[in-house]
Amino acid sequence: MSATNGAAASNSPSQSEFCDFLKRKYPDDENDISQNNNQSEENQNSDSNNSWKKQKQVGEENGGNCTMTPDTTSSPMAPYTSTEIPISCAEKFSTNNGSTTTTITSPVSSSYTTSSPTVESTQVTSSSSAASFNIMTNNPAFINDLFAYDANLLVPTTSTDNLLSQGEPSFTAPSAICVNTTQQFHEEGENADNWQATDLLELDHRYNSTLQTEITQLNPTVPLKPHEENLVTLVEQQHHSNQNHGEQSNQRQYIQSAEEISKSGKQLPAMIQHTTADTEPDFEDRNLSWLLNFKFDEFPHLNPDVAGGPNRSQKSSMHCNGGAGGYKVINGTANGRERSKSPKSTNKAGKKFEELVMEVTSEVEGGDMAVGENVVIEDTTTIPQRAPKKPPFTYTELIEYALEDKGELTVSGIYTWISDRFPYYKSNDDRWKNSVRHNLSINPHFRKGHKAPQGAGHLWTISSGDSAENVLAWEHKKQRLDLFFKMESMNRERLVQQHQQQQQQKKQQSSSNSTRHQSHSHDGSSQDACLYDEAAVAAAAIQQEMLQQGHTTTTAKDVSLPHHQHYHAQHQQNSHHRTTLHQANVHQQQHHHHHPPHHSQSLHDLPYNELLSEEELRKTAGQILNGIHREVEVQSVNHHQPIISTYQDVLLDNDYLNPIHKDVAVNESGLHQVNNTTVSATAGNSHTGHGTTTATTPYYVTEIDPIELGIQMSSHPNPLVHCQTHSNNNHQHDHAHQNHHSNNHQLHSHHHHHSHHIHGSGDPNSSLNAEDTDVILFNDEFNLNYFTYNPATDIVA
DNA sequence: AGCTGTTTAGACACCG
DNA sequence: CGGTGTCTAAACAGCT
Ligand SMILES: [Mg+2]
């Protein structure tokens, strides 16, 4: 417990948004699909990811825990192990749907106005009122497992029933979901497996199209099926009630972890106990999927080169992911290429894996190494479980969801949040945790806040822009997450039913005495039952939450959503911003006009508001500059005097491109706004020629030596000026782009469009524009993170 | 020693 | 193909 730290945790709002990135990974196209399938297989088998942990062995015991110590977050933790039930997620929905205020109109514009933050807000529209969910189930084929993901998860069934019943409600508000209609109803079979993938893709597709067109389209279309309706019922009710109250928009449903749920009182108890008892002690421990994530190199004898098989490709590198499925290892064809690689992990993991493999293989016929075959691992025999599939969310998204939901979390809290809800990410696996940390560092919208109360580390928060786009994008993400969980629930339900049927059949058979072998266990459709469902749990959680909400006035923070994203893009990030409201009283406002006020709040929240000592300023400035994309013009105004650096108009209001509001950045950086005149004067001195100085725009000046901030002015001829303009914003901005390779590249080019924004903002610095000029080092976006690293450019460090 | 947080890199998938 | 986005692995430094 820990109290959960985050204080915030509980209420925050978050929502889920959804991105399109799915597309990429899981393309809509049929072709893609096919590919996906392949992949999926792999995945299933190996399951990639996650799994290994570096440390692991020990860990295990703990099970999950592992790491979590720290503060807050942890409390929830223990999750699985103890309970076994991993996740529950409930979703919340964005309430806003219908009312989102923001308009989307010009996407671009929004942000940049320097002065006035407000975007256009207002309005809006749209919304999605109630959405209806469509679809579902009934598709015959599974698309691939990619999406199937958790449906399978694993937990032995038994008690599930209870859960299910309770769980059902998980579906939240219909409103949130928008599924595309297109296919939907094939009612034939029961295979509904597809729906997840399909739905998500559709959602994404829709989102994309909407971006172009209008928001309104987001509204849901298809009506729910009866049974679905049932599921939803609770939610809707709640929803209605809320609406009545006028809250609708804000209400959210949260995703709770199993633990939370249990705490809350709901009980899943039966299940939990049961499960735990039955199967393994530790759920996670038992799941050996991580073992499948190996590198061929490490296990020469397994090297597929020989084997042949379906291989995939050539990626030499490889890890095979194993996937779920039945724990098969897929083959990879790996070439032996990469062999020597990571010593560490390799060794450790390798051994384990190796041993395991040996065992397995031995069992397997012929020992064919073909890795491709099915290797059954462990208990599969008795337990139907399948390894969870990798959720269709990027790490960035997962973190966003977690932070939006809880407001602020420690790193370990984030791990917990994720692992509680997505079985794929085991708490004893260090690999994905490394990725999480990496993403925190690399994405500017993830901000490191105060030090964690307890252990090492800090509380992380998310900052998002308020632009309409962002709002939309966030809405989309939320919907995606919600849809995902719904689908999960449904799948779960379906599986349970199947399982029950099977059991009945078995009984009958046994009684009838027919053949013992019930070989067909794996029929396409039936996957064994996994009963466990996150969804169920989630549902339960939601239900509970709803109930609670009714009474409690929890504090709710609402988070407004974030917004952002780029259009095209797809994929990307988003940002979010959250605002806090007290539900109890006020909440009505829901409108997202967070802007104005919010900004201020955000400032307040930040630790920086107060005056800082010089050192602190320096430190802070460095931190701020580090990792934030901004458009900056750095000029060395004067040499002889104290160094004065100018950051020109760089800091934009926050929006999806610039998650951190300009004011915040300025404040944190210790910058002062200066009149043009002033600056120009100085500037003029220094470098005359270039004219880079813009007449009009205000400058932000700091006395901190740029070098201290990691920015080195070029030593060239005019030492003076170096400007960078960039708009940085890039599409994605957030993402930090890691530059591939040399950072240089990215720095230049692209994204000009954004640049105009800047201009638009009133800052003509046409002169600056000139990307052409020598002076300008960077164009559009560039990540100050890399400032230091670019030797090539003038800026060096 | 373990956890955190920052960076660097290589590999891939996509997209225009 | 180059630019991007994502993922994974790692090296490292700083804290606790
Ligand atoms: Mg960051």
XYZ file of N, CA, C and O in Angstrom, chain A residues 573-720:
592
model
N 1.978 10.313 -30.224
C 1.829 10.600 -28.988
C 0.884 11.469 -28.667
O 0.324 12.094 -29.249
N 0.708 11.695 -27.715
C -0.236 12.495 -27.304
C 0.111 13.069 -26.162
O 0.958 12.817 -25.552
N -0.615 13.924 -25.780
C -0.237 14.420 -24.587
C -1.440 14.534 -23.864
O -2.441 14.312 -24.325
N -1.341 14.944 -22.808
C -2.534 14.998 -22.070
C -2.325 16.047 -21.157
O -1.259 16.394 -20.852
N -3.329 16.525 -20.618
C -3.011 17.378 -19.581
C -4.066 17.121 -18.632
O -5.057 16.630 -18.929
N -3.829 17.410 -17.483
C -4.879 17.083 -16.621
C -5.201 18.263 -15.818
O -4.413 19.109 -15.569
N -6.325 18.299 -15.384
C -6.673 19.395 -14.584
C -7.264 18.797 -13.386
O -7.696 17.712 -13.403
N -7.276 19.539 -12.375
C -7.875 18.932 -11.254
C -9.143 19.637 -10.958
O -9.226 20.815 -11.029
N -10.091 18.896 -10.592
C -11.310 19.553 -10.238
C -11.775 18.900 -9.006
O -11.471 17.786 -8.751
N -12.561 19.531 -8.336
C -13.107 18.808 -7.237
C -14.390 18.353 -7.735
O -15.216 19.106 -8.102
N -14.583 17.193 -7.711
C -15.767 16.737 -8.248
C -16.891 17.146 -7.519
O -17.893 17.493 -7.994
N -16.776 16.954 -6.303
C -17.919 17.092 -5.537
C -18.647 18.309 -5.886
O -19.806 18.275 -6.207
N -18.062 19.342 -5.767
C -18.801 20.479 -5.990
C -18.919 20.897 -7.374
O -19.920 20.883 -7.968
N -17.899 21.258 -7.825
C -17.939 21.863 -9.039
C -18.140 21.122 -10.234
O -18.691 21.484 -11.126
N -17.732 20.172 -10.311
C -17.488 19.575 -11.530
C -18.217 19.995 -12.678
O -17.979 19.700 -13.682
N -19.016 20.604 -12.743
C -19.716 20.768 -13.906
C -19.014 21.173 -15.057
O -19.319 20.904 -16.105
N -18.112 21.820 -14.886
C -17.550 22.284 -16.012
C -16.953 21.381 -16.918
O -16.495 21.510 -17.696
N -16.836 20.569 -16.921
C -16.304 19.690 -17.823
C -15.737 20.139 -19.057
O -15.036 19.539 -19.645
N -16.106 21.231 -19.425
C -15.637 21.568 -20.726
C -14.196 21.578 -20.664
O -13.633 21.907 -19.704
N -13.716 21.324 -21.647
C -12.320 21.209 -21.631
C -11.657 22.460 -21.752
O -10.559 22.527 -22.053
N -12.212 23.431 -21.510
C -11.483 24.599 -21.788
C -10.453 24.689 -20.818
O -10.360 25.584 -20.097
N -9.796 23.889 -20.627
C -8.849 23.957 -19.577
C -7.912 25.033 -19.771
O -7.356 25.525 -18.883
N -7.722 25.348 -20.865
C -6.587 26.137 -21.120
C -6.220 27.116 -20.142
O -5.298 27.004 -19.439
N -6.891 28.117 -20.150
C -6.388 29.212 -19.416
C -6.103 28.856 -18.044
O -5.015 28.983 -17.606
N -7.026 28.469 -17.419
C -6.833 28.232 -16.030
C -5.810 27.207 -15.837
O -4.983 27.303 -14.980
N -5.887 26.302 -16.588
C -5.030 25.206 -16.355
C -3.622 25.570 -16.364
O -2.849 25.102 -15.593
N -3.346 26.359 -17.261
C -1.947 26.615 -17.347
C -1.473 27.074 -16.027
O -0.470 26.684 -15.532
N -2.232 27.963 -15.548
C -1.782 28.492 -14.316
C -1.625 27.393 -13.327
O -0.659 27.345 -12.603
N -2.543 26.543 -13.342
C -2.428 25.500 -12.376
C -1.193 24.715 -12.577
O -0.507 24.370 -11.652
N -0.981 24.475 -13.774
C 0.140 23.629 -14.004
C 1.357 24.287 -13.429
O 2.208 23.642 -12.853
N 1.385 25.511 -13.576
C 2.533 26.177 -13.039
C 2.609 25.949 -11.569
O 3.655 25.690 -11.012
N 1.486 26.042 -10.996
C 1.493 25.892 -9.572
C 1.998 24.564 -9.184
O 2.715 24.411 -8.228
N 1.592 23.659 -9.924
C 1.981 22.334 -9.575
C 3.459 22.173 -9.616
O 4.037 21.442 -8.853
N 4.012 22.818 -10.507
C 5.413 22.632 -10.641
C 6.128 23.181 -9.455
O 5.740 24.148 -8.862
N 7.136 22.573 -9.225
C 7.966 22.942 -8.116
C 8.710 24.206 -8.367
O 9.267 24.777 -7.480
N 8.743 24.562 -9.540
C 9.592 25.665 -9.865
C 9.075 27.011 -9.598
O 9.747 27.987 -9.766
N 7.876 27.104 -9.284
C 7.347 28.403 -9.217
C 8.073 29.327 -8.354
O 8.227 30.481 -8.625
N 8.512 28.823 -7.308
C 9.126 29.739 -6.450
C 10.403 30.230 -6.950
O 10.938 29.776 -7.882
N 10.890 31.143 -6.257
C 12.119 31.694 -6.745
C 13.179 30.695 -6.484
O 13.151 29.973 -5.517
N 14.077 30.697 -7.319
C 15.113 29.720 -7.158
C 16.431 30.417 -7.062
O 16.619 31.500 -7.572
N 17.275 29.754 -6.445
C 18.592 30.339 -6.332
C 19.212 30.224 -7.696
O 18.717 29.534 -8.555
N 20.285 30.890 -7.831
C 20.861 30.867 -9.134
C 21.242 29.488 -9.532
O 21.033 29.044 -10.650
N 21.763 28.824 -8.610
C 22.190 27.484 -8.958
C 21.033 26.639 -9.313
O 21.073 25.852 -10.244
N 20.045 26.827 -8.557
C 18.891 26.024 -8.841
C 18.374 26.329 -10.213
O 17.951 25.463 -10.938
N 18.443 27.597 -10.505
C 17.959 27.966 -11.815
C 18.740 27.288 -12.892
O 18.206 26.806 -13.868
N 19.998 27.287 -12.695
C 20.810 26.689 -13.721
C 20.468 25.248 -13.887
O 20.322 24.727 -14.971
N 20.355 24.685 -12.771
C 20.093 23.281 -12.787
C 18.759 23.013 -13.443
O 18.617 22.170 -14.319
N 17.855 23.801 -13.017
C 16.521 23.624 -13.536
C 16.456 23.876 -15.018
O 15.820 23.152 -15.755
N 17.108 24.916 -15.384
C 17.071 25.263 -16.786
C 17.624 24.129 -17.620
O 17.092 23.786 -18.664
N 18.676 23.609 -17.118
C 19.279 22.506 -17.851
C 18.314 21.357 -17.948
O 18.160 20.759 -19.001
N 17.654 21.142 -16.872
C 16.731 20.025 -16.880
C 15.608 20.275 -17.851
O 15.178 19.399 -18.572
N 15.171 21.459 -17.788
C 14.068 21.768 -18.652
C 14.428 21.696 -20.089
O 13.719 21.139 -20.901
N 15.514 22.289 -20.340
C 15.899 22.299 -21.722
C 16.164 20.909 -22.199
O 16.020 20.582 -23.348
N 16.543 20.170 -21.278
C 16.854 18.826 -21.634
C 15.579 18.088 -21.841
O 14.766 18.019 -20.989
N 15.437 17.575 -22.960
C 14.241 16.789 -23.155
C 13.028 17.507 -23.615
O 11.988 16.937 -23.724
N 13.125 18.713 -23.866
C 11.939 19.383 -24.317
C 12.164 19.901 -25.717
O 13.151 20.513 -25.991
N 11.224 19.682 -26.505
C 11.402 20.148 -27.841
C 10.934 21.549 -27.836
O 9.858 21.833 -27.406
N 11.682 22.377 -28.328
C 11.190 23.690 -28.412
C 11.839 24.402 -29.495
O 12.907 24.069 -29.925
N 11.215 25.391 -29.816
C 11.807 26.119 -30.855
C 12.665 27.091 -30.182
O 12.221 27.793 -29.308
N 13.829 27.146 -30.517
C 14.667 28.043 -29.808
C 15.613 28.776 -30.705
O 16.145 28.233 -31.619
N 15.774 29.956 -30.382
C 16.784 30.649 -31.117
C 17.774 31.018 -30.058
O 17.439 31.672 -29.097
N 18.923 30.607 -30.258
C 19.876 30.923 -29.236
C 20.844 31.919 -29.809
O 21.423 31.697 -30.852
N 20.972 32.957 -29.160
C 21.917 33.914 -29.662
C 22.852 34.298 -28.566
O 22.475 34.445 -27.438
N 24.006 34.475 -28.960
C 24.924 34.875 -27.984
C 24.991 36.329 -28.184
O 25.513 36.788 -29.129
N 24.403 36.981 -27.317
C 24.313 38.367 -27.566
C 25.552 39.125 -27.372
O 25.945 39.948 -28.148
N 26.183 38.944 -26.360
C 27.307 39.735 -26.120
C 28.436 38.961 -25.706
O 28.350 38.208 -24.839
N 29.512 39.188 -26.234
C 30.517 38.386 -25.676
C 31.075 39.006 -24.517
O 31.325 38.382 -23.563
N 31.398 40.162 -24.648
C 32.162 40.622 -23.551
C 31.377 40.659 -22.298
O 31.856 40.436 -21.265
N 30.306 40.987 -22.300
C 29.676 41.066 -21.039
C 29.231 39.761 -20.566
O 29.509 38.788 -21.138
N 28.583 39.868 -19.585
C 28.096 38.614 -19.074
C 27.384 37.990 -20.196
O 26.858 38.646 -21.026
N 27.411 36.807 -20.157
C 26.842 36.137 -21.277
C 25.351 36.235 -21.254
O 24.742 36.006 -20.256
N 24.873 36.602 -22.327
C 23.441 36.644 -22.358
C 22.952 35.787 -23.486
O 23.386 35.929 -24.599
N 22.112 34.978 -23.188
C 21.617 34.130 -24.245
C 20.186 34.491 -24.486
O 19.485 34.820 -23.570
N 19.836 34.415 -25.675
C 18.469 34.733 -25.955
C 17.755 33.528 -26.467
O 18.263 32.815 -27.301
N 16.649 33.342 -25.987
C 15.891 32.230 -26.492
C 14.728 32.890 -27.136
O 13.931 33.522 -26.491
N 14.704 32.823 -28.365
C 13.685 33.533 -29.005
C 12.445 32.781 -29.203
O 12.434 31.708 -29.663
N 11.431 33.323 -28.850
C 10.180 32.834 -29.141
C 10.135 31.411 -29.222
O 9.587 30.799 -29.967
N 10.739 30.868 -28.564
C 10.829 29.580 -28.657
C 9.850 28.837 -28.030
O 9.492 27.830 -28.371
N 9.516 29.340 -26.982
C 8.654 28.566 -26.203
C 7.267 28.835 -26.596
O 6.839 29.953 -26.576
N 6.662 27.898 -26.973
C 5.323 28.082 -27.453
C 4.372 27.686 -26.372
O 4.736 27.080 -25.399
N 3.197 28.021 -26.612
C 2.229 27.596 -25.626
C 2.163 26.112 -25.740
O 2.451 25.557 -26.749
N 1.703 25.557 -24.731
C 1.736 24.131 -24.851
C 0.621 23.647 -25.699
O -0.450 24.180 -25.720
N 0.913 22.665 -26.380
C -0.075 22.051 -27.207
C 0.495 20.711 -27.446
O 1.452 20.341 -26.826
N -0.062 20.024 -28.360
C 0.457 18.699 -28.458
C 1.882 18.679 -28.887
O 2.609 17.773 -28.609
N 2.230 19.700 -29.561
C 3.594 19.698 -30.003
C 4.514 20.071 -28.881
O 5.653 19.675 -28.834
N 4.020 20.896 -28.086
C 4.831 21.388 -27.007
C 4.102 21.169 -25.719
O 3.375 22.028 -25.268
N 4.290 20.076 -25.199
C 3.562 19.700 -24.021
C 3.759 20.587 -22.819
O 2.893 20.702 -21.993
N 4.823 21.188 -22.785
C 5.015 22.029 -21.640
C 4.742 23.455 -22.039
O 5.277 23.972 -22.984
N 3.929 24.051 -21.315
C 3.548 25.392 -21.673
C 4.725 26.322 -21.632
O 5.621 26.190 -20.823
N 4.653 27.240 -22.511
C 5.740 28.174 -22.614
C 6.053 28.833 -21.302
O 7.210 28.978 -20.915
N 5.040 29.251 -20.673
C 5.270 29.953 -19.426
C 6.000 29.079 -18.438
O 6.862 29.533 -17.696
N 5.626 27.876 -18.474
C 6.255 26.969 -17.540
C 7.721 26.840 -17.874
O 8.586 26.917 -17.015
N 7.933 26.683 -19.132
C 9.299 26.494 -19.547
C 10.132 27.720 -19.238
O 11.270 27.629 -18.786
N 9.535 28.820 -19.484
C 10.261 30.051 -19.253
C 10.597 30.165 -17.784
O 11.713 30.475 -17.396
N 9.604 29.881 -17.049
C 9.778 29.989 -15.631
C 10.842 29.033 -15.141
O 11.752 29.404 -14.401
N 10.708 27.862 -15.591
C 11.644 26.874 -15.132
C 13.050 27.140 -15.614
O 14.016 26.802 -14.959
N 13.104 27.715 -16.746
C 14.411 27.973 -17.298
C 15.048 29.235 -16.771
O 16.196 29.516 -17.064
N 14.300 29.950 -16.069
C 14.866 31.162 -15.541
C 15.027 32.198 -16.616
O 15.946 33.008 -16.601
N 14.143 32.208 -17.548
C 14.259 33.145 -18.634
C 13.452 34.394 -18.328
O 12.454 34.344 -17.616
N 13.870 35.454 -18.886
C 13.126 36.687 -18.680
C 12.705 37.180 -20.023
O 13.443 37.069 -20.988
N 11.589 37.754 -20.056
C 11.165 38.237 -21.337
C 11.728 39.621 -21.509
O 11.761 40.396 -20.572
N 12.156 39.866 -22.669
C 12.759 41.149 -22.889
C 12.135 41.824 -24.085
O 11.650 41.164 -24.971
N 12.214 43.072 -24.080
C 11.635 43.777 -25.212
C 12.473 43.535 -26.404
O 13.663 43.324 -26.318
N 11.866 43.690 -27.435
C 12.621 43.455 -28.627
C 13.724 44.428 -28.723
O 14.826 44.115 -29.074
N 13.316 45.557 -28.457
C 14.254 46.619 -28.645
C 15.501 46.322 -27.896
O 16.589 46.433 -28.403
N 15.268 45.937 -26.736
C 16.417 45.716 -25.931
C 17.311 44.711 -26.550
O 18.478 44.903 -26.730
N 16.660 43.713 -26.806
C 17.437 42.636 -27.314
C 18.111 43.013 -28.575
O 19.266 42.752 -28.780
N 17.301 43.588 -29.373
C 17.826 43.844 -30.677
C 19.078 44.652 -30.530
O 20.048 44.441 -31.226
N 19.001 45.522 -29.629
C 20.146 46.353 -29.463
C 21.347 45.507 -29.181
O 22.363 45.601 -29.844
N 21.189 44.740 -28.244
C 22.320 43.952 -27.906
C 22.699 43.089 -29.034
O 23.841 42.950 -29.388
N 21.685 42.501 -29.522
C 21.958 41.564 -30.547
C 22.682 42.249 -31.651
O 23.635 41.745 -32.204
N 22.175 43.364 -31.906
C 22.733 44.084 -33.005
C 24.215 44.159 -32.855
O 24.957 43.972 -33.805
N 24.595 44.380 -31.713
C 25.997 44.523 -31.544
C 26.691 43.298 -31.995
O 27.582 43.334 -32.783
N 26.257 42.343 -31.424
C 26.994 41.189 -31.683
C 27.040 40.806 -33.097
O 28.066 40.618 -33.654
N 25.933 40.598 -33.642
C 26.219 40.184 -34.926
C 25.519 41.004 -35.854
O 24.637 40.732 -36.358
N 25.841 41.779 -36.179
C 25.249 42.572 -37.130
C 24.733 41.876 -38.292
O 23.614 41.733 -38.506
N 25.449 41.529 -39.026
C 25.038 41.069 -40.287
C 23.840 40.231 -40.382
O 22.984 40.509 -41.148
N 23.819 39.299 -39.715
C 22.801 38.337 -39.987
C 21.422 38.830 -39.843
O 20.545 38.348 -40.448
N 21.237 39.726 -39.193
C 19.896 40.228 -39.199
C 19.016 39.233 -38.583
O 17.831 39.252 -38.731
N 19.550 38.415 -37.998
C 18.736 37.379 -37.504
C 17.778 37.879 -36.502
O 16.724 37.345 -36.342
N 18.128 38.863 -35.869
C 17.258 39.240 -34.811
C 15.956 39.648 -35.374
O 15.873 40.266 -36.383
N 15.014 39.309 -34.718
C 13.762 39.684 -35.244
C 13.379 40.916 -34.558
O 13.602 41.093 -33.392
N 12.805 41.685 -35.278
C 12.455 42.903 -34.679
C 11.346 42.747 -33.709
O 11.396 43.243 -32.617
N 10.367 42.177 -34.143
C 9.189 42.163 -33.352
C 9.134 41.265 -32.149
O 8.725 41.676 -31.099
N 9.501 40.108 -32.328
C 9.257 39.222 -31.257
C 9.986 39.467 -29.995
O 11.079 39.962 -29.977
N 9.322 39.072 -28.990
C 9.911 39.222 -27.684
C 10.950 38.156 -27.504
O 10.880 37.111 -28.109
N 11.841 38.453 -26.707
C 12.876 37.470 -26.466
C 12.801 37.021 -25.037
O 12.361 37.736 -24.165
N 13.311 35.914 -24.886
C 13.397 35.424 -23.515
C 14.877 35.370 -23.255
O 15.642 34.846 -24.041
N 15.239 35.961 -22.238
C 16.646 36.044 -21.985
C 17.042 35.399 -20.671
O 16.306 35.440 -19.706
N 18.182 34.860 -20.702
C 18.672 34.300 -19.461
C 20.122 34.648 -19.349
O 20.817 34.825 -20.327
N 20.535 34.757 -18.175
C 21.934 35.066 -18.020
C 22.760 33.821 -17.887
O 23.959 33.856 -17.775
N 22.096 32.790 -17.862
C 22.823 31.559 -17.711
C 23.614 31.293 -18.978
O 23.128 31.485 -20.068
N 24.774 30.896 -18.795
C 25.603 30.638 -19.947
C 25.056 29.434 -20.669
O 24.811 28.414 -20.076
N 24.895 29.613 -21.914
C 24.337 28.521 -22.703
C 25.138 27.256 -22.555
O 24.608 26.160 -22.642
N 26.342 27.440 -22.366
C 27.169 26.270 -22.253
C 26.780 25.448 -21.059
O 26.808 24.238 -21.084
N 26.377 26.165 -20.092
C 25.996 25.423 -18.917
C 24.776 24.608 -19.186
O 24.516 23.617 -18.538
N 24.062 25.094 -20.127
C 22.862 24.375 -20.446
C 23.116 23.329 -21.499
O 22.213 22.686 -21.981
N 24.333 23.238 -21.835
C 24.637 22.235 -22.838
C 24.562 22.785 -24.234
O 24.569 22.053 -25.195
N 24.447 24.038 -24.338
C 24.350 24.604 -25.662
C 25.610 25.373 -25.933
O 25.946 26.297 -25.224
N 26.257 24.996 -26.929
C 27.457 25.697 -27.186
C 27.311 26.507 -28.406
O 26.818 26.056 -29.396
N 27.719 27.649 -28.335
C 27.591 28.463 -29.484
C 28.732 28.106 -30.372
O 29.758 27.708 -29.948
N 28.527 28.334 -31.580
C 29.579 27.933 -32.455
C 30.697 28.886 -32.281
O 30.539 30.010 -31.919
N 31.798 28.429 -32.578
C 32.939 29.245 -32.403
C 33.288 29.965 -33.655
O 34.320 30.477 -33.808
N 32.517 29.975 -34.555
C 32.911 30.557 -35.770
C 33.056 31.996 -35.729
O 33.111 32.601 -34.730
N 33.093 32.462 -36.798
C 33.219 33.846 -37.024
C 32.306 34.612 -36.195
O 32.657 35.259 -35.339
N 31.192 34.539 -36.296
C 30.493 35.360 -35.426
C 30.106 34.512 -34.340
O 29.183 33.841 -34.415
N 30.755 34.584 -33.446
C 30.448 33.721 -32.359
C 29.111 34.086 -31.908
O 28.429 33.340 -31.317
N 28.784 35.169 -32.165
C 27.646 35.664 -31.636
C 26.414 34.972 -31.871
O 25.728 34.561 -31.036
